[in-house]
Short mmCIF file of C-alpha atoms in Angstrom, two decimals:
data_model
loop_
_atom_site.label_atom_id
_atom_site.label_comp_id
_atom_site.label_asym_id
_atom_site.label_seq_id
_atom_site.Cartn_x
_atom_site.Cartn_y
_atom_site.Cartn_z
CA GLU A 1 -0.03 -0.03 0.02
CA THR A 2 1.08 3.47 -0.54
CA GLY A 3 0.94 6.17 1.92
CA VAL A 4 -1.43 8.22 -0.28
CA THR A 5 -5.09 8.27 1.08
CA GLN A 6 -8.22 9.49 -0.33
CA SER A 7 -11.53 10.31 0.84
CA PRO A 8 -14.26 9.34 0.43
CA THR A 9 -13.93 6.00 -1.19
CA HIS A 10 -17.47 6.23 -2.63
CA LEU A 11 -19.62 9.27 -3.51
CA ILE A 12 -23.19 9.67 -5.17
CA LYS A 13 -24.15 13.30 -6.53
CA THR A 14 -26.80 14.51 -8.50
CA ARG A 15 -26.35 16.16 -11.64
CA GLY A 16 -25.60 20.13 -11.11
CA GLN A 17 -24.27 19.65 -7.60
CA GLN A 18 -20.73 20.21 -6.44
CA VAL A 19 -18.29 17.68 -5.22
CA THR A 20 -15.08 18.22 -3.13
CA LEU A 21 -12.53 14.99 -3.16
CA ARG A 22 -9.72 15.04 -0.56
CA CYS A 23 -6.09 13.50 -0.95
CA SER A 24 -3.31 13.29 1.46
CA SER A 25 -0.01 12.91 -0.13
CA GLN A 26 2.56 10.30 0.75
CA SER A 27 4.93 11.75 3.55
CA GLY A 28 7.74 13.98 2.09
CA HIS A 29 6.02 14.31 -1.45
CA ASN A 30 5.60 17.94 -2.12
CA THR A 31 3.94 17.00 -5.55
CA VAL A 32 0.13 15.93 -6.14
CA SER A 33 -1.61 15.02 -9.50
CA TRP A 34 -5.23 14.25 -10.17
CA TYR A 35 -6.69 11.75 -12.81
CA GLN A 36 -10.05 10.85 -13.88
CA GLN A 37 -10.62 7.35 -14.84
CA ALA A 38 -13.62 6.56 -16.75
CA LEU A 39 -14.88 2.85 -17.02
CA GLY A 40 -12.80 1.04 -19.19
CA GLN A 41 -10.34 3.64 -19.94
CA GLY A 42 -6.90 4.71 -18.70
CA PRO A 43 -6.45 7.54 -16.16
CA GLN A 44 -6.60 11.28 -17.94
CA PHE A 45 -4.61 13.94 -16.15
CA ILE A 46 -6.68 16.73 -14.57
CA PHE A 47 -4.05 18.79 -13.03
CA GLN A 48 -0.84 18.74 -10.75
CA TYR A 49 0.17 21.01 -7.91
CA TYR A 50 3.55 21.52 -6.83
CA ARG A 51 4.40 23.52 -3.70
CA GLU A 52 0.75 24.88 -3.73
CA GLU A 53 0.74 26.15 -7.06
CA GLU A 54 -0.82 24.56 -10.21
CA ASN A 55 1.95 22.98 -11.89
CA GLY A 56 0.08 21.75 -15.39
CA ARG A 57 -3.46 21.24 -16.38
CA GLY A 58 -5.00 18.48 -18.74
CA ASN A 59 -7.91 19.09 -21.10
CA PHE A 60 -10.63 19.56 -18.41
CA PRO A 61 -12.92 22.56 -18.14
CA PRO A 62 -12.62 25.18 -15.40
CA ARG A 63 -15.45 23.63 -13.37
CA PHE A 64 -12.63 21.22 -12.17
CA SER A 65 -10.47 23.14 -9.73
CA GLY A 66 -8.17 22.35 -7.08
CA LEU A 67 -6.03 23.30 -4.22
CA GLN A 68 -2.67 22.26 -2.59
CA PHE A 69 -2.23 22.91 1.24
CA PRO A 70 0.76 23.66 3.19
CA ASN A 71 0.95 20.12 4.13
CA TYR A 72 0.82 19.01 0.49
CA SER A 73 -2.70 17.72 0.80
CA SER A 74 -4.82 18.34 -1.89
CA GLU A 75 -8.49 19.00 -3.02
CA LEU A 76 -10.42 18.37 -5.98
CA ASN A 77 -13.57 20.39 -6.77
CA VAL A 78 -15.87 19.90 -9.51
CA ASN A 79 -18.82 22.20 -10.10
CA ALA A 80 -21.97 21.75 -11.99
CA LEU A 81 -21.54 18.14 -12.00
CA GLU A 82 -22.48 16.28 -15.35
CA LEU A 83 -23.58 12.66 -15.84
CA ASP A 84 -20.12 12.16 -17.66
CA ASP A 85 -18.53 13.05 -14.52
CA SER A 86 -18.89 9.86 -13.02
CA ALA A 87 -15.66 7.65 -12.63
CA LEU A 88 -12.85 6.85 -10.49
CA TYR A 89 -10.84 10.02 -9.46
CA LEU A 90 -7.39 9.01 -8.40
CA CYS A 91 -4.71 11.35 -6.57
CA ALA A 92 -1.22 10.50 -7.02
CA SER A 93 1.88 12.23 -5.02
CA SER A 94 5.40 12.30 -6.12
CA LEU A 95 8.64 13.68 -4.66
CA THR A 96 9.23 16.71 -7.05
CA GLY A 97 7.78 18.26 -9.80
CA THR A 98 10.27 17.43 -12.34
CA GLY A 99 8.67 14.22 -13.73
CA LEU A 100 11.61 12.05 -12.76
CA ASN A 101 10.08 10.30 -10.06
CA GLU A 102 7.41 7.63 -9.92
CA ALA A 103 3.78 8.63 -8.83
CA PHE A 104 2.16 6.89 -6.04
CA PHE A 105 -1.78 6.42 -6.30
CA GLY A 106 -4.22 6.31 -3.78
CA GLN A 107 -7.00 3.98 -3.89
CA GLY A 108 -9.38 6.33 -5.73
CA THR A 109 -12.77 8.12 -5.11
CA ARG A 110 -15.61 6.63 -7.00
CA LEU A 111 -17.94 9.33 -8.11
CA THR A 112 -21.46 8.45 -9.27
CA VAL A 113 -23.52 11.29 -10.81
CA VAL A 114 -27.22 10.50 -11.20
CA ALA B 1 1.89 15.37 -28.63
CA GLN B 2 2.29 12.13 -26.48
CA SER B 3 0.47 9.08 -27.01
CA VAL B 4 0.47 5.58 -25.65
CA ALA B 5 -0.70 2.42 -27.43
CA GLN B 6 -1.64 -1.00 -25.63
CA PRO B 7 -2.63 -2.94 -28.75
CA GLU B 8 -4.08 -5.91 -26.78
CA ASP B 9 -7.23 -5.46 -24.63
CA GLN B 10 -6.79 -8.65 -23.05
CA VAL B 11 -4.02 -11.25 -22.61
CA ASN B 12 -4.30 -14.76 -21.56
CA VAL B 13 -1.60 -16.97 -20.35
CA ALA B 14 -1.28 -20.36 -18.46
CA GLU B 15 0.27 -20.25 -14.85
CA GLY B 16 4.11 -20.91 -15.42
CA ASN B 17 4.29 -19.58 -18.83
CA PRO B 18 6.23 -16.61 -19.62
CA LEU B 19 4.20 -13.28 -20.31
CA THR B 20 4.24 -10.18 -22.43
CA VAL B 21 2.05 -7.09 -22.10
CA LYS B 22 3.01 -4.96 -25.13
CA CYS B 23 3.20 -1.10 -25.15
CA THR B 24 4.37 1.54 -27.80
CA TYR B 25 4.64 5.25 -27.39
CA SER B 26 4.86 8.13 -29.05
CA VAL B 27 6.64 11.21 -27.69
CA SER B 28 8.58 14.32 -29.22
CA GLY B 29 11.57 14.06 -27.13
CA ASN B 30 13.17 11.32 -24.96
CA PRO B 31 10.51 9.73 -22.71
CA TYR B 32 10.26 8.41 -19.16
CA LEU B 33 8.26 5.44 -19.28
CA PHE B 34 6.21 3.39 -16.55
CA TRP B 35 4.13 0.60 -16.01
CA TYR B 36 1.34 0.38 -13.25
CA VAL B 37 -0.92 -2.56 -12.34
CA GLN B 38 -4.56 -2.05 -11.02
CA TYR B 39 -6.42 -4.72 -8.85
CA PRO B 40 -10.24 -4.40 -8.83
CA ASN B 41 -11.67 -1.38 -7.12
CA ARG B 42 -8.05 -0.50 -6.16
CA GLY B 43 -5.62 2.46 -7.53
CA LEU B 44 -2.68 2.08 -9.32
CA GLN B 45 0.38 0.46 -8.09
CA PHE B 46 3.85 1.26 -9.69
CA LEU B 47 5.71 -1.63 -11.02
CA LEU B 48 8.90 -0.10 -12.90
CA LYS B 49 10.27 2.89 -14.73
CA TYR B 50 12.92 3.40 -17.44
CA ILE B 51 14.65 7.00 -17.02
CA THR B 52 17.75 6.33 -18.94
CA GLY B 53 20.70 3.69 -18.82
CA ASP B 54 20.26 0.11 -19.26
CA ASN B 55 17.19 -0.63 -21.66
CA LEU B 56 16.17 -3.71 -19.31
CA VAL B 57 14.62 -2.40 -16.33
CA LYS B 58 13.59 -4.81 -13.34
CA GLY B 59 10.70 -4.04 -11.05
CA SER B 60 8.46 -5.38 -8.39
CA TYR B 61 7.17 -9.00 -8.11
CA GLY B 62 9.55 -10.21 -10.79
CA PHE B 63 8.37 -8.16 -13.70
CA GLU B 64 10.87 -6.62 -16.07
CA ALA B 65 10.49 -4.47 -19.30
CA GLU B 66 12.69 -3.76 -22.40
CA PHE B 67 12.88 -0.10 -23.76
CA ASN B 68 13.52 -0.37 -27.46
CA LYS B 69 13.92 3.08 -28.86
CA SER B 70 14.02 2.19 -32.40
CA GLN B 71 10.79 0.31 -32.17
CA THR B 72 9.54 2.84 -29.50
CA SER B 73 8.36 0.20 -27.62
CA PHE B 74 8.30 -0.68 -23.90
CA HIS B 75 7.00 -4.17 -23.37
CA LEU B 76 6.24 -5.65 -20.09
CA LYS B 77 7.48 -9.47 -19.29
CA LYS B 78 7.59 -12.19 -16.65
CA PRO B 79 9.47 -15.30 -16.93
CA SER B 80 6.82 -17.35 -15.21
CA ALA B 81 3.32 -16.03 -14.51
CA LEU B 82 1.30 -16.37 -11.40
CA VAL B 83 -2.32 -16.72 -11.02
CA SER B 84 -2.07 -13.59 -8.75
CA ASP B 85 -0.74 -11.57 -11.60
CA SER B 86 -4.08 -11.56 -13.28
CA ALA B 87 -4.85 -7.58 -13.23
CA LEU B 88 -5.24 -4.74 -15.51
CA TYR B 89 -1.81 -3.23 -16.42
CA PHE B 90 -1.31 0.41 -17.72
CA CYS B 91 1.85 1.53 -19.56
CA ALA B 92 2.57 5.45 -19.20
CA VAL B 93 4.74 7.86 -20.98
CA ARG B 94 6.04 11.33 -19.72
CA GLU B 95 8.31 13.45 -21.65
CA LYS B 96 11.46 14.65 -20.39
CA THR B 97 10.65 18.21 -21.23
CA GLY B 98 7.35 19.90 -20.95
CA ALA B 99 4.41 18.82 -18.67
CA ASN B 100 5.17 16.35 -15.92
CA ASN B 101 1.78 14.61 -16.07
CA LEU B 102 1.79 10.73 -17.26
CA PHE B 103 -0.10 9.80 -20.51
CA PHE B 104 -1.58 6.48 -19.88
CA GLY B 105 -2.50 3.85 -22.32
CA THR B 106 -5.97 2.35 -22.35
CA GLY B 107 -4.94 -0.79 -20.33
CA THR B 108 -4.15 -4.72 -21.02
CA ARG B 109 -6.42 -7.07 -19.03
CA LEU B 110 -3.95 -9.75 -17.99
CA THR B 111 -5.68 -13.48 -17.19
CA VAL B 112 -3.42 -16.36 -15.65
CA ILE B 113 -5.13 -19.33 -16.24
CA PRO B 114 -4.22 -22.00 -13.31
#
């Protein structure tokens, strides 16, 4: 098991609502990335935070936003939920923002939008 | 632009036989390459990575992968498959310059038959 923990593990929301997902990074890791994994697909990069600053963003609309806190934990916020947002959301932490180090993933949050 | 192809959705192998899970990639520069494994309802677990140096990389649980620059491939191998190796395997690439996010393939489901 990695030291990356995510909460909650499962969540059901109604279309149009807002959701906040949380992630605690592995001890010593200052970089957190968020990925969306739709059913039957590979994870897709949402964004990355390095030392509390956004350090890259994938092809996701602005209603996907995030934060990183001084202890390097992170939140993913999604506004105006759509049915297609139903997916497994994965948080990954790594040692630096350089890309050299492997990312360690949490167990994910399964979001269902109805 | 980066891309990863895992040409086989499903690979079946008998227990004790060697296994290969294929991956080819496309990046504009030199790549960092990774393999991850995902068990049901779980996050991704890091197996191994290629950064530089020896083309044969050894990783966790007896897995290894060979980087072939001319064929732009990074196939995952194991000399003797175990039933417990049955899982979903993802190849991922990251460019050495540019964004630090991982770009994943669509995954290959490995089934090891007792």
